[in-house]
GROMACS .gro file of C-alpha atoms in nm:
model
  213
    1MET     CA    1  -5.319  -1.382   1.037
    2ALA     CA    2  -5.241  -1.119   0.777
    3LEU     CA    3  -5.096  -0.896   1.047
    4LYS     CA    4  -4.871  -1.175   1.175
    5GLY     CA    5  -4.754  -1.245   0.823
    6PHE     CA    6  -4.671  -0.880   0.773
    7GLN     CA    7  -4.476  -0.877   1.101
    8ARG     CA    8  -4.270  -1.179   0.993
    9VAL     CA    9  -4.186  -1.015   0.659
   10PHE     CA   10  -4.103  -0.687   0.832
   11LEU     CA   11  -3.872  -0.859   1.082
   12ALA     CA   12  -3.700  -1.052   0.803
   13LEU     CA   13  -3.638  -0.729   0.612
   14MET     CA   14  -3.502  -0.559   0.921
   15MET     CA   15  -3.261  -0.848   0.988
   16THR     CA   16  -3.143  -0.837   0.627
   17PHE     CA   17  -3.083  -0.464   0.653
   18ALA     CA   18  -2.897  -0.505   0.982
   19LEU     CA   19  -2.673  -0.777   0.839
   20SER     CA   20  -2.597  -0.578   0.524
   21SER     CA   21  -2.519  -0.271   0.735
   22THR     CA   22  -2.279  -0.477   0.946
   23ALA     CA   23  -2.107  -0.601   0.631
   24ARG     CA   24  -2.070  -0.247   0.500
   25ALA     CA   25  -1.926  -0.136   0.831
   26GLU     CA   26  -1.657  -0.405   0.831
   27THR     CA   27  -1.308  -0.265   0.888
   28ILE     CA   28  -1.090  -0.266   0.577
   29SER     CA   29  -0.757  -0.434   0.653
   30LEU     CA   30  -0.454  -0.315   0.457
   31VAL     CA   31  -0.087  -0.404   0.479
   32GLY     CA   32   0.199  -0.165   0.407
   33PHE     CA   33   0.461  -0.396   0.258
   34GLY     CA   34   0.805  -0.261   0.185
   35ASP     CA   35   1.150  -0.166   0.310
   36SER     CA   36   1.279   0.093   0.560
   37LEU     CA   37   1.073   0.366   0.394
   38MET     CA   38   0.761   0.174   0.494
   39ALA     CA   39   0.898   0.041   0.822
   40GLY     CA   40   0.978   0.388   0.958
   41TYR     CA   41   1.355   0.369   0.994
   42GLN     CA   42   1.471   0.531   1.323
   43LEU     CA   43   1.121   0.666   1.388
   44PRO     CA   44   0.873   0.585   1.666
   45PRO     CA   45   0.616   0.326   1.548
   46GLU     CA   46   0.342   0.590   1.548
   47ASP     CA   47   0.542   0.801   1.298
   48ALA     CA   48   0.589   0.525   1.040
   49PHE     CA   49   0.404   0.567   0.712
   50PRO     CA   50   0.137   0.299   0.775
   51ALA     CA   51   0.046   0.441   1.117
   52ARG     CA   52   0.034   0.800   0.994
   53LEU     CA   53  -0.169   0.702   0.689
   54GLU     CA   54  -0.415   0.502   0.900
   55LYS     CA   55  -0.463   0.801   1.128
   56ALA     CA   56  -0.522   1.034   0.833
   57LEU     CA   57  -0.779   0.800   0.682
   58LYS     CA   58  -0.963   0.758   1.012
   59GLU     CA   59  -0.978   1.135   1.048
   60LYS     CA   60  -1.168   1.130   0.718
   61GLY     CA   61  -1.416   0.884   0.866
   62LEU     CA   62  -1.278   0.572   0.696
   63ASP     CA   63  -1.269   0.250   0.898
   64VAL     CA   64  -0.926   0.121   0.798
   65THR     CA   65  -0.638  -0.057   0.968
   66ILE     CA   66  -0.291  -0.068   0.812
   67ALA     CA   67  -0.042  -0.325   0.937
   68ASN     CA   68   0.326  -0.235   0.902
   69ALA     CA   69   0.509  -0.509   0.714
   70GLY     CA   70   0.813  -0.300   0.628
   71VAL     CA   71   1.160  -0.448   0.679
   72SER     CA   72   1.462  -0.221   0.670
   73GLY     CA   73   1.714  -0.320   0.405
   74ASP     CA   74   1.469  -0.538   0.217
   75THR     CA   75   1.515  -0.583  -0.156
   76SER     CA   76   1.254  -0.703  -0.402
   77SER     CA   77   1.391  -1.058  -0.374
   78GLY     CA   78   1.365  -1.041   0.005
   79GLY     CA   79   1.009  -0.918  -0.024
   80LEU     CA   80   0.919  -1.199  -0.261
   81ALA     CA   81   1.060  -1.454  -0.019
   82ARG     CA   82   0.836  -1.336   0.267
   83ILE     CA   83   0.524  -1.198   0.104
   84ASP     CA   84   0.313  -1.511   0.149
   85TRP     CA   85   0.348  -1.519   0.527
   86SER     CA   86   0.383  -1.143   0.584
   87VAL     CA   87   0.040  -1.068   0.437
   88PRO     CA   88  -0.225  -1.254   0.640
   89ASP     CA   89  -0.549  -1.398   0.510
   90GLY     CA   90  -0.831  -1.147   0.535
   91THR     CA   91  -0.617  -0.862   0.402
   92LYS     CA   92  -0.816  -0.656   0.151
   93GLY     CA   93  -0.529  -0.462  -0.001
   94VAL     CA   94  -0.152  -0.418   0.004
   95ILE     CA   95   0.047  -0.100  -0.048
   96LEU     CA   96   0.350  -0.252  -0.220
   97GLU     CA   97   0.667  -0.044  -0.191
   98LEU     CA   98   0.995  -0.210  -0.283
   99GLY     CA   99   1.287  -0.148  -0.517
  100ALA     CA  100   1.482   0.136  -0.355
  101ASN     CA  101   1.745  -0.098  -0.213
  102ASP     CA  102   1.767  -0.279  -0.545
  103ALA     CA  103   1.861   0.048  -0.713
  104LEU     CA  104   2.108   0.143  -0.439
  105ARG     CA  105   2.281  -0.193  -0.481
  106GLY     CA  106   2.277  -0.181  -0.861
  107ILE     CA  107   2.066  -0.495  -0.894
  108PRO     CA  108   1.966  -0.541  -1.258
  109PRO     CA  109   1.628  -0.374  -1.312
  110GLU     CA  110   1.509  -0.680  -1.500
  111GLU     CA  111   1.543  -0.883  -1.179
  112THR     CA  112   1.361  -0.617  -0.980
  113ARG     CA  113   1.077  -0.614  -1.232
  114LYS     CA  114   1.047  -0.993  -1.222
  115ASN     CA  115   1.031  -0.998  -0.841
  116ILE     CA  116   0.775  -0.719  -0.812
  117GLU     CA  117   0.561  -0.878  -1.082
  118ALA     CA  118   0.574  -1.211  -0.897
  119MET     CA  119   0.457  -1.040  -0.576
  120ILE     CA  120   0.170  -0.874  -0.761
  121THR     CA  121   0.052  -1.201  -0.913
  122ARG     CA  122   0.076  -1.388  -0.583
  123LEU     CA  123  -0.136  -1.126  -0.410
  124LYS     CA  124  -0.390  -1.113  -0.692
  125ASP     CA  125  -0.415  -1.493  -0.689
  126ARG     CA  126  -0.519  -1.461  -0.323
  127GLY     CA  127  -0.781  -1.201  -0.410
  128ILE     CA  128  -0.580  -0.919  -0.250
  129ALA     CA  129  -0.576  -0.584  -0.430
  130VAL     CA  130  -0.247  -0.399  -0.481
  131LEU     CA  131  -0.161  -0.030  -0.470
  132LEU     CA  132   0.182  -0.004  -0.627
  133ALA     CA  133   0.415   0.261  -0.484
  134GLY     CA  134   0.678   0.357  -0.737
  135MET     CA  135   1.044   0.435  -0.690
  136MET     CA  136   1.305   0.613  -0.901
  137ALA     CA  137   1.668   0.523  -0.952
  138PRO     CA  138   1.919   0.754  -0.780
  139PRO     CA  139   2.100   0.987  -1.024
  140ASN     CA  140   2.440   0.833  -0.952
  141MET     CA  141   2.327   0.507  -1.114
  142GLY     CA  142   2.336   0.675  -1.454
  143ALA     CA  143   2.089   0.735  -1.734
  144ASP     CA  144   2.093   0.380  -1.873
  145TYR     CA  145   2.008   0.225  -1.537
  146ALA     CA  146   1.729   0.481  -1.478
  147ALA     CA  147   1.585   0.414  -1.824
  148ARG     CA  148   1.554   0.046  -1.736
  149PHE     CA  149   1.448   0.090  -1.372
  150ASN     CA  150   1.202   0.381  -1.362
  151PRO     CA  151   0.943   0.236  -1.606
  152ILE     CA  152   0.900  -0.079  -1.393
  153TYR     CA  153   0.619   0.065  -1.183
  154PRO     CA  154   0.398   0.241  -1.440
  155GLU     CA  155   0.432  -0.050  -1.681
  156LEU     CA  156   0.337  -0.313  -1.421
  157ALA     CA  157   0.052  -0.095  -1.296
  158GLN     CA  158  -0.084  -0.069  -1.649
  159LYS     CA  159  -0.037  -0.440  -1.718
  160TYR     CA  160  -0.227  -0.551  -1.408
  161GLY     CA  161  -0.474  -0.262  -1.378
  162LEU     CA  162  -0.332  -0.140  -1.046
  163GLU     CA  163  -0.367   0.190  -0.867
  164LEU     CA  164  -0.025   0.357  -0.889
  165TYR     CA  165   0.140   0.615  -0.667
  166PRO     CA  166   0.427   0.709  -0.901
  167PHE     CA  167   0.700   0.806  -0.651
  168PHE     CA  168   0.685   0.713  -0.284
  169LEU     CA  169   0.929   0.987  -0.179
  170ASP     CA  170   0.760   1.262  -0.375
  171GLY     CA  171   0.806   1.598  -0.201
  172VAL     CA  172   1.073   1.464   0.033
  173VAL     CA  173   1.369   1.340  -0.166
  174THR     CA  174   1.506   1.688  -0.246
  175GLU     CA  175   1.423   1.849   0.091
  176ALA     CA  176   1.699   1.808   0.352
  177LYS     CA  177   1.474   1.936   0.631
  178LEU     CA  178   1.236   1.645   0.571
  179LYS     CA  179   1.502   1.376   0.601
  180LEU     CA  180   1.711   1.218   0.874
  181GLU     CA  181   2.080   1.298   0.903
  182ASP     CA  182   2.161   1.013   0.666
  183GLY     CA  183   2.004   1.220   0.389
  184MET     CA  184   1.802   0.923   0.264
  185HIS     CA  185   1.517   0.841   0.501
  186PRO     CA  186   1.225   1.070   0.587
  187ASN     CA  187   1.193   1.215   0.936
  188GLY     CA  188   0.854   1.258   1.103
  189ASP     CA  189   0.779   1.572   0.904
  190GLY     CA  190   0.882   1.395   0.587
  191VAL     CA  191   0.645   1.109   0.653
  192GLY     CA  192   0.371   1.366   0.703
  193VAL     CA  193   0.439   1.506   0.356
  194MET     CA  194   0.441   1.154   0.207
  195VAL     CA  195   0.105   1.076   0.364
  196GLU     CA  196  -0.047   1.404   0.249
  197LYS     CA  197   0.063   1.351  -0.110
  198ALA     CA  198  -0.035   0.984  -0.123
  199LEU     CA  199  -0.374   1.029   0.044
  200PRO     CA  200  -0.583   1.096  -0.270
  201VAL     CA  201  -0.444   0.786  -0.440
  202VAL     CA  202  -0.506   0.573  -0.132
  203GLU     CA  203  -0.864   0.701  -0.111
  204ARG     CA  204  -0.921   0.601  -0.475
  205PHE     CA  205  -0.774   0.260  -0.396
  206LEU     CA  206  -1.010   0.217  -0.101
  207ALA     CA  207  -1.304   0.314  -0.319
  208THR     CA  208  -1.219   0.029  -0.558
  209LEU     CA  209  -1.209  -0.213  -0.264
  210ASN     CA  210  -1.556  -0.105  -0.154
  211LYS     CA  211  -1.690  -0.168  -0.504
  212THR     CA  212  -1.562  -0.525  -0.502
  213GLU     CA  213  -1.708  -0.620  -0.163
   0.00000   0.00000   0.00000
């Protein structure tokens, strides 16, 4: 009888271990939510930022999928209008990248801030973590506009305790060889640089998701 009791306990422990291992091995689902910089303007789908980032993470042994929810031309108001249905239930985290088109169109930074903050709070209310990808105002918008626009991202990241990647186009924006002929969007090589530079921040972000599971 004692042996049978031991066997039942042993089997129960093994099942618990197997179930917990399955839970730990669950694929982490992310969404890259943004504009043409996220969508991969004029690039093959496999060269868009979400696809290249997913590949890089998998090469590091991380079980991650990243859906591409980038829409070319999107502004922060456009993103706010679609964020509820563009980010499906079951998503663990969102890489939120919007604001470049706001700056190009001269939209008041106060409106951009309000829209991005609303997206952050909607995602957090759904239990979805946010990695905020920052943007900088183009020089032609002037110093006053930049002084109002550029702090949006670090200030919101601090307010909501978010992981922040300060400038999504870091390493690309001043390099013509890394951009398409339009001089604005990254080419395949440019996306590679973006992924390489963002990777450490994304890995920290994923580590925080694992802690909350």
